[in-house]
Coordinates of C-alpha atoms and ligand atoms in Angstrom, one line a residue:
M1 CA -2.9 21.2 -10.4
T2 CA -0.9 23.6 -8.2
S3 CA -3.6 26.3 -8.0
R4 CA -4.9 27.5 -4.6
L5 CA -1.9 26.2 -2.7
A6 CA -0.1 28.1 0.0
V7 CA 3.5 26.8 0.5
L8 CA 5.9 27.7 3.3
I9 CA 9.5 27.0 2.2
P10 CA 12.0 27.2 5.1
G11 CA 15.5 27.5 3.5
G12 CA 13.9 29.5 0.7
R13 CA 17.2 31.1 -0.4
G14 CA 19.0 27.9 -1.0
Q15 CA 19.5 26.0 -4.3
L16 CA 16.3 24.0 -4.0
G17 CA 14.4 26.6 -2.0
R18 CA 14.6 29.1 -4.8
E19 CA 13.5 26.6 -7.4
L20 CA 10.6 25.6 -5.2
A21 CA 9.5 29.3 -4.8
R22 CA 9.8 29.8 -8.5
R23 CA 7.7 26.7 -9.2
V24 CA 5.0 27.6 -6.7
G25 CA 5.0 31.2 -7.8
A26 CA 4.2 30.0 -11.3
G27 CA 0.8 28.6 -10.1
R28 CA -2.1 31.0 -10.4
N29 CA -3.4 32.3 -7.0
C30 CA -0.7 30.5 -5.1
L31 CA 0.8 32.0 -2.0
V32 CA 4.5 31.4 -1.3
H33 CA 6.5 32.3 1.7
A34 CA 10.1 31.4 1.3
P35 CA 12.1 32.7 4.3
G36 CA 15.9 32.5 4.2
S37 CA 17.9 31.4 7.3
T38 CA 18.1 34.9 8.7
E39 CA 14.3 35.3 8.6
L40 CA 13.5 31.8 10.0
D41 CA 16.1 29.7 11.8
I42 CA 14.6 26.2 11.9
A43 CA 16.8 25.3 14.8
D44 CA 14.7 27.8 16.9
P45 CA 11.5 25.9 17.8
D46 CA 9.7 29.0 19.1
A47 CA 10.4 30.9 15.9
V48 CA 9.3 27.9 13.8
A49 CA 6.0 27.6 15.8
D50 CA 5.3 31.3 15.3
V51 CA 6.0 31.4 11.6
V52 CA 4.0 28.2 10.9
D53 CA 1.1 29.4 13.0
S54 CA 0.8 32.8 11.3
F55 CA 1.4 31.3 7.8
T56 CA -1.4 28.8 8.5
E57 CA -3.8 31.5 9.6
A58 CA -3.0 33.7 6.5
A59 CA -3.5 30.7 4.2
R60 CA -6.8 29.6 5.7
D61 CA -8.1 33.2 5.8
A62 CA -7.4 33.3 2.0
Q63 CA -9.0 29.9 1.6
L64 CA -5.8 28.4 0.3
R65 CA -4.5 24.9 1.1
P66 CA -1.4 25.3 3.3
V67 CA 1.6 22.9 3.3
V68 CA 5.2 23.2 4.5
L69 CA 8.0 22.1 2.1
N70 CA 11.3 22.0 4.0
A71 CA 14.4 22.9 1.9
A72 CA 16.4 24.1 4.9
A73 CA 19.4 22.1 6.0
Y74 CA 23.0 22.2 7.1
T75 CA 24.5 21.0 3.8
A76 CA 28.2 21.5 4.3
V77 CA 29.1 17.8 4.3
D78 CA 32.8 18.1 5.1
A79 CA 32.4 20.9 7.6
A80 CA 29.7 18.9 9.5
E81 CA 32.4 16.4 10.5
T82 CA 33.8 19.0 13.0
D83 CA 30.7 21.2 13.4
R84 CA 28.6 18.3 14.7
T85 CA 26.5 20.3 17.2
R86 CA 25.2 22.8 14.6
A87 CA 24.6 20.1 12.0
A88 CA 22.4 18.3 14.5
E89 CA 20.6 21.4 15.7
V90 CA 19.6 22.2 12.1
N91 CA 19.2 18.8 10.4
T92 CA 17.7 17.0 13.4
G93 CA 16.3 19.7 15.7
G94 CA 15.1 21.8 12.9
A95 CA 13.2 18.9 11.3
A96 CA 11.7 18.0 14.6
A97 CA 10.6 21.6 15.2
L98 CA 8.9 21.8 11.8
A99 CA 7.1 18.5 12.3
E100 CA 5.8 19.6 15.7
A101 CA 4.6 22.9 14.4
C102 CA 2.9 21.2 11.4
R103 CA 1.2 18.7 13.8
A104 CA 0.0 21.6 16.0
C105 CA -1.5 23.5 13.0
E106 CA -2.6 20.3 11.2
L107 CA -0.5 21.0 8.1
P108 CA 1.1 18.4 5.9
L109 CA 4.9 18.5 5.9
V110 CA 7.1 17.5 2.9
H111 CA 10.7 17.1 4.3
V112 CA 13.7 16.8 2.0
S113 CA 16.5 14.3 2.9
T114 CA 19.5 12.7 1.3
D115 CA 21.1 9.6 -0.3
Y116 CA 23.8 10.1 2.3
V117 CA 21.7 8.2 4.8
F118 CA 22.8 5.1 3.0
P119 CA 26.3 3.5 3.3
G120 CA 26.9 3.5 -0.4
D121 CA 27.9 -0.2 -0.8
A122 CA 24.8 -1.3 -2.9
T123 CA 25.0 -2.3 -6.5
E124 CA 21.3 -1.6 -7.3
P125 CA 19.3 1.6 -6.5
Y126 CA 18.3 1.9 -2.9
E127 CA 14.7 1.4 -2.0
P128 CA 13.1 3.5 0.7
E129 CA 12.9 0.4 2.9
H130 CA 16.6 -0.3 2.7
T131 CA 18.2 -0.1 6.1
P132 CA 20.0 3.3 6.4
S133 CA 23.5 3.4 7.8
P134 CA 25.1 6.8 7.2
R135 CA 28.9 7.1 7.3
T136 CA 29.1 10.8 7.8
V137 CA 27.9 13.3 10.4
Y138 CA 25.8 15.0 7.8
G139 CA 24.1 11.7 6.9
R140 CA 23.6 10.8 10.5
T141 CA 22.0 14.2 11.4
K142 CA 19.8 14.0 8.3
L143 CA 18.7 10.4 9.2
D144 CA 17.9 11.5 12.8
G145 CA 15.8 14.4 11.2
E146 CA 13.9 11.9 9.1
R147 CA 13.2 9.8 12.2
A148 CA 12.0 12.8 14.2
V149 CA 9.6 13.7 11.3
L150 CA 8.3 10.2 11.1
A151 CA 7.9 9.8 14.8
S152 CA 5.9 13.0 15.1
Q153 CA 2.1 13.0 14.7
A154 CA 2.4 15.3 11.7
R155 CA 1.1 14.1 8.3
A156 CA 4.5 13.8 6.8
W157 CA 6.4 12.8 3.7
V158 CA 10.2 12.3 3.8
V159 CA 11.6 12.7 0.3
R160 CA 15.3 11.7 -0.3
T161 CA 17.1 13.1 -3.3
S162 CA 20.7 13.1 -4.6
W163 CA 23.4 15.0 -6.5
V164 CA 21.3 18.2 -6.9
Y165 CA 22.4 21.0 -9.2
G166 CA 20.9 24.2 -10.5
G167 CA 21.7 27.8 -11.5
R168 CA 21.8 29.0 -7.9
G169 CA 24.3 28.1 -5.2
G170 CA 27.4 26.0 -5.5
N171 CA 27.2 22.6 -7.1
F172 CA 29.2 20.1 -9.1
V173 CA 27.8 21.2 -12.5
K174 CA 28.7 24.8 -11.9
T175 CA 32.2 23.8 -10.7
M176 CA 32.7 21.8 -14.0
T177 CA 31.6 24.7 -16.1
R178 CA 34.2 26.9 -14.3
L179 CA 37.0 24.4 -14.6
E180 CA 36.3 23.9 -18.3
S181 CA 37.1 27.6 -18.9
E182 CA 40.2 27.5 -16.6
R183 CA 42.0 24.2 -17.3
E184 CA 43.0 22.1 -20.3
T185 CA 42.1 18.9 -18.5
V186 CA 40.2 18.0 -15.4
S187 CA 40.4 14.8 -13.3
V188 CA 37.1 13.5 -11.9
V189 CA 36.3 10.4 -9.9
D190 CA 34.9 7.5 -11.9
D191 CA 34.2 5.1 -9.0
Q192 CA 31.3 6.9 -7.3
F193 CA 27.8 6.5 -8.8
G194 CA 24.6 8.4 -8.2
S195 CA 21.6 10.0 -9.8
P196 CA 22.3 13.6 -10.9
T197 CA 19.1 15.7 -10.3
W198 CA 18.2 19.1 -11.7
A199 CA 16.8 21.3 -8.9
A200 CA 14.0 22.5 -11.2
D201 CA 12.8 18.9 -11.9
L202 CA 13.0 18.1 -8.2
A203 CA 11.0 21.2 -7.3
S204 CA 8.3 20.2 -9.8
G205 CA 8.1 16.8 -8.2
L206 CA 8.0 18.1 -4.7
V207 CA 5.3 20.7 -5.5
E208 CA 3.2 17.9 -7.1
L209 CA 3.6 15.8 -4.0
A210 CA 2.8 18.8 -1.7
D211 CA -0.4 19.5 -3.8
R212 CA -1.5 15.9 -3.3
A213 CA -0.6 16.1 0.4
T214 CA -3.1 19.0 0.9
R215 CA -5.9 17.0 -0.7
Q216 CA -5.5 13.9 1.5
Q217 CA -7.0 13.3 4.9
G218 CA -5.9 11.1 7.8
P219 CA -2.6 10.0 9.1
Q220 CA 0.2 9.7 6.7
R221 CA 3.9 8.9 7.0
A222 CA 5.9 7.9 3.9
V223 CA 9.5 7.8 2.7
L224 CA 9.9 8.4 -1.0
H225 CA 12.9 8.8 -3.4
C226 CA 12.9 11.6 -6.0
T227 CA 15.8 12.0 -8.4
N228 CA 16.2 12.3 -12.2
S229 CA 16.2 8.7 -13.4
G230 CA 19.3 6.6 -14.3
R231 CA 22.7 6.8 -12.8
A232 CA 26.2 8.1 -13.6
S233 CA 29.6 8.5 -12.1
W234 CA 30.9 12.0 -11.4
F235 CA 33.3 11.4 -14.4
E236 CA 30.3 10.7 -16.7
L237 CA 28.4 13.7 -15.4
A238 CA 31.5 15.9 -16.0
R239 CA 31.9 14.7 -19.5
A240 CA 28.2 15.4 -20.2
V241 CA 28.7 19.0 -18.8
F242 CA 31.6 19.5 -21.2
S243 CA 29.5 18.2 -24.1
E244 CA 26.7 20.7 -23.2
L245 CA 29.3 23.5 -23.2
G246 CA 30.5 22.4 -26.7
A247 CA 33.8 21.4 -25.3
D248 CA 35.7 18.1 -25.9
P249 CA 34.6 15.6 -23.3
D250 CA 37.9 13.8 -23.6
R251 CA 39.4 16.7 -21.6
V252 CA 37.8 15.1 -18.6
R253 CA 40.1 12.3 -17.2
P254 CA 39.0 9.5 -14.9
C255 CA 40.6 9.1 -11.5
S256 CA 39.7 7.3 -8.3
T257 CA 38.3 8.3 -4.9
A258 CA 41.7 7.5 -3.4
D259 CA 43.1 10.4 -5.4
F260 CA 40.7 12.9 -3.7
P261 CA 40.5 12.1 0.0
R262 CA 37.8 14.2 1.8
P263 CA 37.0 14.7 5.5
A264 CA 33.6 13.0 5.0
P265 CA 33.7 9.8 2.9
R266 CA 31.4 9.9 -0.1
P267 CA 29.1 6.9 -0.9
A268 CA 30.5 4.7 -3.7
F269 CA 27.0 4.0 -5.0
S270 CA 23.9 6.0 -3.9
A271 CA 21.4 5.9 -6.8
L272 CA 17.9 5.9 -5.4
S273 CA 15.0 3.8 -6.8
E274 CA 12.0 5.6 -8.2
R275 CA 9.6 2.7 -7.5
A276 CA 7.9 4.1 -4.4
W277 CA 7.6 7.6 -6.0
I278 CA 5.7 6.1 -8.9
E279 CA 3.5 3.9 -6.7
E280 CA 2.6 7.0 -4.7
G281 CA 1.1 8.3 -8.0
C282 CA 3.7 11.0 -8.7
T283 CA 4.9 11.7 -12.2
P284 CA 8.0 9.7 -13.1
M285 CA 11.1 11.9 -13.3
R286 CA 12.9 12.2 -16.7
P287 CA 16.4 10.7 -17.3
W288 CA 19.3 12.7 -15.9
R289 CA 20.9 13.3 -19.2
Q290 CA 17.8 14.9 -20.7
A291 CA 17.4 17.0 -17.6
L292 CA 21.0 18.3 -17.9
S293 CA 20.3 19.4 -21.5
E294 CA 17.2 21.2 -20.5
A295 CA 19.0 22.8 -17.6
F296 CA 21.6 24.3 -20.0
A297 CA 18.9 25.3 -22.4
R298 CA 16.9 27.1 -19.7
D299 CA 19.6 28.2 -17.2
G300 CA 22.8 28.1 -19.2
G301 CA 23.8 31.6 -18.2
A302 CA 23.4 30.9 -14.5
L303 CA 25.2 27.5 -14.8
R304 CA 28.1 29.2 -16.5
A305 CA 28.2 32.2 -14.0
R306 CA 31.2 32.3 -11.6
Ligands
NAP401 N1 22.7 19.5 -2.9 C1 22.6 18.2 -3.0 O1 23.4 17.6 -3.8 C2 21.6 17.4 -2.1 C3 21.7 16.0 -2.2 C4 20.8 15.3 -1.4 C5 19.9 15.9 -0.6 N2 19.9 17.3 -0.5 C6 19.0 17.9 0.4 O2 18.2 18.9 -0.3 C7 17.8 19.9 0.6 C8 18.1 21.3 -0.1 O3 19.5 21.4 -0.2 P1 20.2 22.4 -1.2 O4 20.9 21.7 -2.2 O5 19.2 23.4 -1.6 O6 21.3 23.1 -0.2 P2 21.6 24.6 0.1 O7 21.7 25.4 -1.2 O8 22.8 24.6 1.0 O9 20.3 25.1 0.8 C9 20.1 24.9 2.2 C10 19.5 26.1 2.7 O10 19.2 25.9 4.1 C11 19.5 27.1 4.8 N3 19.7 26.9 6.2 C12 20.8 26.4 6.8 N4 20.6 26.4 8.2 C13 19.4 26.9 8.4 C14 18.6 27.1 9.5 N5 19.1 26.8 10.8 N6 17.4 27.6 9.4 C15 16.9 27.9 8.2 N7 17.5 27.7 7.0 C16 18.8 27.2 7.1 C17 20.7 27.7 4.1 O11 20.8 29.0 4.4 P3 22.2 29.7 4.6 O12 23.0 29.5 3.4 O13 21.9 31.1 4.9 O14 22.9 29.0 5.8 C18 20.4 27.3 2.7 O15 19.8 28.4 2.0 C19 18.5 19.7 1.9 O16 17.6 19.0 2.7 C20 19.6 18.7 1.5 O17 20.0 17.9 2.6 C21 20.8 18.1 -1.3

């Protein structure tokens, strides 16, 4: 299904970007260009226009179907509270620059966003149509980025995800594997709920969507949610990580958000509904617990690495 695709992946050295490059690279005859932030700063509109333009030309010369899959973002949620200007330049300005370049070159854009656009006071998974109301600078700049993409004339898909982990970069699952080896007990919050998502599964879903995007014609603007299915608290996820490590899950102790104040408040409930993803015709994502087992089976060494 992914053959003959050409995929430009800004943010190609990040946690998701590396999984996307790996996934596209596994397709026969596919072209992947995955620049890191030093090769392509998405906050620089001229650089974005140049890179998208030359990528498009190379892809069309090779008779491949080009698409941009944006994995670049300012993701330091707490730091963004005081580094507002840069967070906005990247998450809002960068998204707008990519959308404009995609419009100019007539390329589809798949843009990744976040559950943090929601306030986190729901009790059932958020649908794409639910009114966003971010409570952090990171969430606000990401929502403004979504709006810039959707307001552009590019053929664009905004895909929100949540609680991403993988073998590369820093994430909760890797932190828990480290703490398991360092401490007898670990306290983890049991009053925040979301959908843990393995970066490799997310990458598969996004590449499937990107492939479909290159086959469709006409205007397109959609907001979709893509996470592993089901929900958990951070406490439940930590216990599952300990189980995967062969450690006693009872060494993980529940605590509350009030015990761990952070500069940027975390949503209490930010699970995302898969309904629109499935209605779009994309393959349903597997349950988060199965994905975690598969992640340890495939990438256990990297998940354990310090
Ligand atoms: N991780 C999660 O739990 C989570 C949850 C929901 C949504 N998301 C979304 O998923 C996407 C991927 O996130 P991730 O988990 O892969 O985060 P990540 O590992 O921090 O990757 C983000 C990448 O973007 C790059 N970047 C930052 N500023 C840039 C710029 N101006 N130009 C180009 N690249 C830039 C970073 O490069 P440097 O390191 O060199 O700065 C980094 O490699 C983001 O849109 C994020 O908002 C993530």
